[in-house]
Tab-separated table of C-alpha atoms in Angstrom:
chain	number	residue	atom	x	y	z
W	176	UNK	CA	-0.173	-0.063	-0.248
W	177	UNK	CA	1.586	3.178	-0.956
W	178	UNK	CA	0.023	6.424	0.275
W	179	UNK	CA	0.461	9.828	-1.829
W	180	UNK	CA	1.860	13.203	-0.691
W	181	UNK	CA	0.312	14.183	2.474
W	182	UNK	CA	-0.295	17.889	1.112
W	183	UNK	CA	0.744	19.814	-1.707
W	184	UNK	CA	2.612	22.132	0.336
W	185	UNK	CA	4.549	19.796	2.753
W	186	UNK	CA	5.105	16.384	1.080
W	187	UNK	CA	7.912	14.058	1.561
W	188	UNK	CA	8.451	10.439	0.803
W	189	UNK	CA	6.179	7.584	0.091
W	190	UNK	CA	5.069	5.297	3.190
W	191	UNK	CA	4.917	1.735	2.162
W	192	UNK	CA	3.783	-1.030	4.584
W	193	UNK	CA	6.351	-4.102	4.131
W	194	UNK	CA	5.650	-7.640	4.897
W	195	UNK	CA	8.833	-8.808	5.839
W	196	UNK	CA	10.745	-8.135	8.995
W	197	UNK	CA	13.288	-5.573	8.098
W	198	UNK	CA	15.272	-3.269	10.203
W	199	UNK	CA	15.812	0.537	9.236
W	200	UNK	CA	18.824	2.395	10.236
W	201	UNK	CA	18.643	2.212	14.333
W	202	UNK	CA	15.242	1.522	14.455
W	203	UNK	CA	13.298	-1.587	15.656
W	204	UNK	CA	11.917	-4.726	13.839
W	205	UNK	CA	8.437	-4.727	13.147
W	206	UNK	CA	5.759	-7.732	11.476
W	207	UNK	CA	4.589	-5.422	9.354
W	208	UNK	CA	7.063	-2.609	8.911
W	209	UNK	CA	6.758	0.753	7.854
W	210	UNK	CA	9.375	1.644	5.684
W	211	UNK	CA	10.568	4.758	4.246
W	212	UNK	CA	10.935	5.263	0.776
W	213	UNK	CA	13.419	8.093	0.618
W	214	UNK	CA	13.200	10.994	-1.913
W	215	UNK	CA	14.494	14.751	-1.166
W	216	UNK	CA	13.115	14.834	1.932
W	217	UNK	CA	12.710	12.835	5.089
W	218	UNK	CA	10.190	10.602	5.739
W	219	UNK	CA	7.065	11.707	7.134
W	220	UNK	CA	6.327	9.142	10.017
W	221	UNK	CA	10.086	9.286	10.730
W	222	UNK	CA	9.874	13.056	11.452
W	223	UNK	CA	6.998	12.372	13.794
W	224	UNK	CA	9.423	9.813	15.528
W	225	UNK	CA	12.274	12.617	15.838
W	226	UNK	CA	9.634	14.630	17.496
W	227	UNK	CA	9.142	11.717	19.821
W	228	UNK	CA	13.007	11.998	20.359
W	229	UNK	CA	13.190	15.690	21.055
W	230	UNK	CA	10.227	15.332	23.285
W	231	UNK	CA	11.858	13.189	25.156
W	232	UNK	CA	15.188	14.859	25.450
W	233	UNK	CA	13.421	18.079	26.653
W	234	UNK	CA	11.162	16.785	29.373
W	235	UNK	CA	14.689	14.967	31.070
W	236	UNK	CA	15.060	18.581	32.436
W	237	UNK	CA	11.513	18.808	34.238
W	238	UNK	CA	11.548	18.293	37.939
W	239	UNK	CA	10.895	14.994	39.398
W	240	UNK	CA	7.637	16.530	41.152
W	241	UNK	CA	6.196	16.467	37.211
W	242	UNK	CA	7.414	13.433	36.361
W	243	UNK	CA	3.994	11.584	36.933
W	244	UNK	CA	2.154	14.578	35.683
W	245	UNK	CA	3.418	16.891	32.737
W	246	UNK	CA	6.333	14.914	32.199
W	247	UNK	CA	4.529	11.977	31.565
W	248	UNK	CA	1.196	13.288	29.916
W	249	UNK	CA	3.537	14.885	27.463
W	250	UNK	CA	5.279	12.275	26.566
W	251	UNK	CA	2.199	9.460	26.114
W	252	UNK	CA	0.805	12.094	23.851
W	253	UNK	CA	3.876	12.531	21.781
W	254	UNK	CA	4.403	8.746	21.471
W	255	UNK	CA	0.940	8.184	20.424
W	256	UNK	CA	1.081	10.665	16.976
W	257	UNK	CA	3.393	8.236	15.079
W	258	UNK	CA	1.879	5.173	16.731
W	259	UNK	CA	-1.382	6.105	15.156
W	260	UNK	CA	-0.167	6.904	11.723
W	261	UNK	CA	1.680	3.465	11.901
W	262	UNK	CA	-1.411	1.489	13.270
W	263	UNK	CA	-3.769	3.340	10.790
W	264	UNK	CA	-1.701	2.760	7.907
W	265	UNK	CA	-1.521	-1.043	8.729
W	266	UNK	CA	-5.279	-1.246	8.759
W	267	UNK	CA	-7.218	-2.365	5.713
W	268	UNK	CA	-9.425	0.029	4.731
W	269	UNK	CA	-8.972	3.951	4.372
W	270	UNK	CA	-11.622	4.666	6.898
W	271	UNK	CA	-9.582	3.072	9.509
W	272	UNK	CA	-6.831	4.817	8.328
W	273	UNK	CA	-8.629	8.137	8.488
W	274	UNK	CA	-10.018	7.410	12.164
W	275	UNK	CA	-6.330	6.640	13.392
W	276	UNK	CA	-5.207	10.083	11.578
W	277	UNK	CA	-7.924	11.766	13.429
W	278	UNK	CA	-6.727	10.599	16.515
W	279	UNK	CA	-3.261	11.611	15.763
W	280	UNK	CA	-4.471	15.243	15.179
W	281	UNK	CA	-6.060	14.931	18.541
W	282	UNK	CA	-2.894	14.422	20.030
W	283	UNK	CA	-1.088	16.631	18.245
W	284	UNK	CA	-3.771	19.361	19.427
W	285	UNK	CA	-3.429	17.821	22.708
W	286	UNK	CA	0.854	18.192	22.734
W	287	UNK	CA	0.921	21.791	21.506
W	288	UNK	CA	-1.474	22.715	24.654
W	289	UNK	CA	0.858	20.997	26.999
W	290	UNK	CA	3.893	22.507	25.548
W	291	UNK	CA	2.488	25.730	25.935
W	292	UNK	CA	1.483	24.854	29.796
W	293	UNK	CA	5.319	23.746	30.115
W	294	UNK	CA	6.600	27.370	28.340
W	295	UNK	CA	4.165	29.359	30.722
W	296	UNK	CA	5.524	27.245	33.974
W	297	UNK	CA	9.026	27.969	32.522
W	298	UNK	CA	9.806	24.097	32.127
W	299	UNK	CA	10.533	24.694	28.455
W	300	UNK	CA	13.381	27.266	26.966
W	301	UNK	CA	11.961	29.548	24.237
W	302	UNK	CA	14.190	28.255	21.558
W	303	UNK	CA	12.791	24.138	22.528
W	304	UNK	CA	9.356	25.660	22.615
W	305	UNK	CA	9.583	27.437	18.806
W	306	UNK	CA	11.563	24.246	17.400
W	307	UNK	CA	8.738	22.094	18.702
W	308	UNK	CA	6.206	23.742	17.694
W	309	UNK	CA	7.362	24.444	14.221
W	310	UNK	CA	7.600	20.828	14.142
W	311	UNK	CA	4.302	20.030	15.289
W	312	UNK	CA	2.736	22.593	12.760
W	313	UNK	CA	4.696	20.710	9.534
W	314	UNK	CA	3.392	17.510	11.394
W	315	UNK	CA	-0.234	18.684	11.477
W	316	UNK	CA	-0.469	19.957	8.004
W	317	UNK	CA	1.136	16.589	7.125
W	318	UNK	CA	-1.292	14.461	8.613
W	319	UNK	CA	-4.466	16.919	7.985
W	320	UNK	CA	-3.138	16.745	4.082
W	321	UNK	CA	-2.887	13.090	4.408
W	322	UNK	CA	-6.305	12.522	5.886
W	323	UNK	CA	-7.676	15.047	3.230
W	324	UNK	CA	-5.935	13.190	0.283
W	325	UNK	CA	-7.881	9.729	1.235
W	326	UNK	CA	-11.170	11.192	1.621
W	327	UNK	CA	-11.083	12.589	-1.739
């Protein structure tokens, strides 16, 4: 299954579902592995995984008192974005994919809110906040673009 560009203004590689187990770079092995067919731009799902990595790094400096609060909530929310995109891509219908993309879009909005709260509490440096929000905007455009393209 190959999905086309996510949107006309923000697009990247095609997302391909492969049936054989495979390891890509330092990524884990999957039964139904999501493979990135590289073009001149980075992979869409890979960008969401990079966001998760960045979120984990910046939340390492959050106070221990937030470990089971904001830190945990932000991390779970961030992980749910690529997880829902991947699960939707592994489903057999575009209706199911669309539903999982909707969930991912909800997680994107939730993460944005949590980052704003973190910034207001001075838990995030302005440069980290700006970078993470910029990534979220790009990911939101890509996800919404894919959802729109499969709905047509």
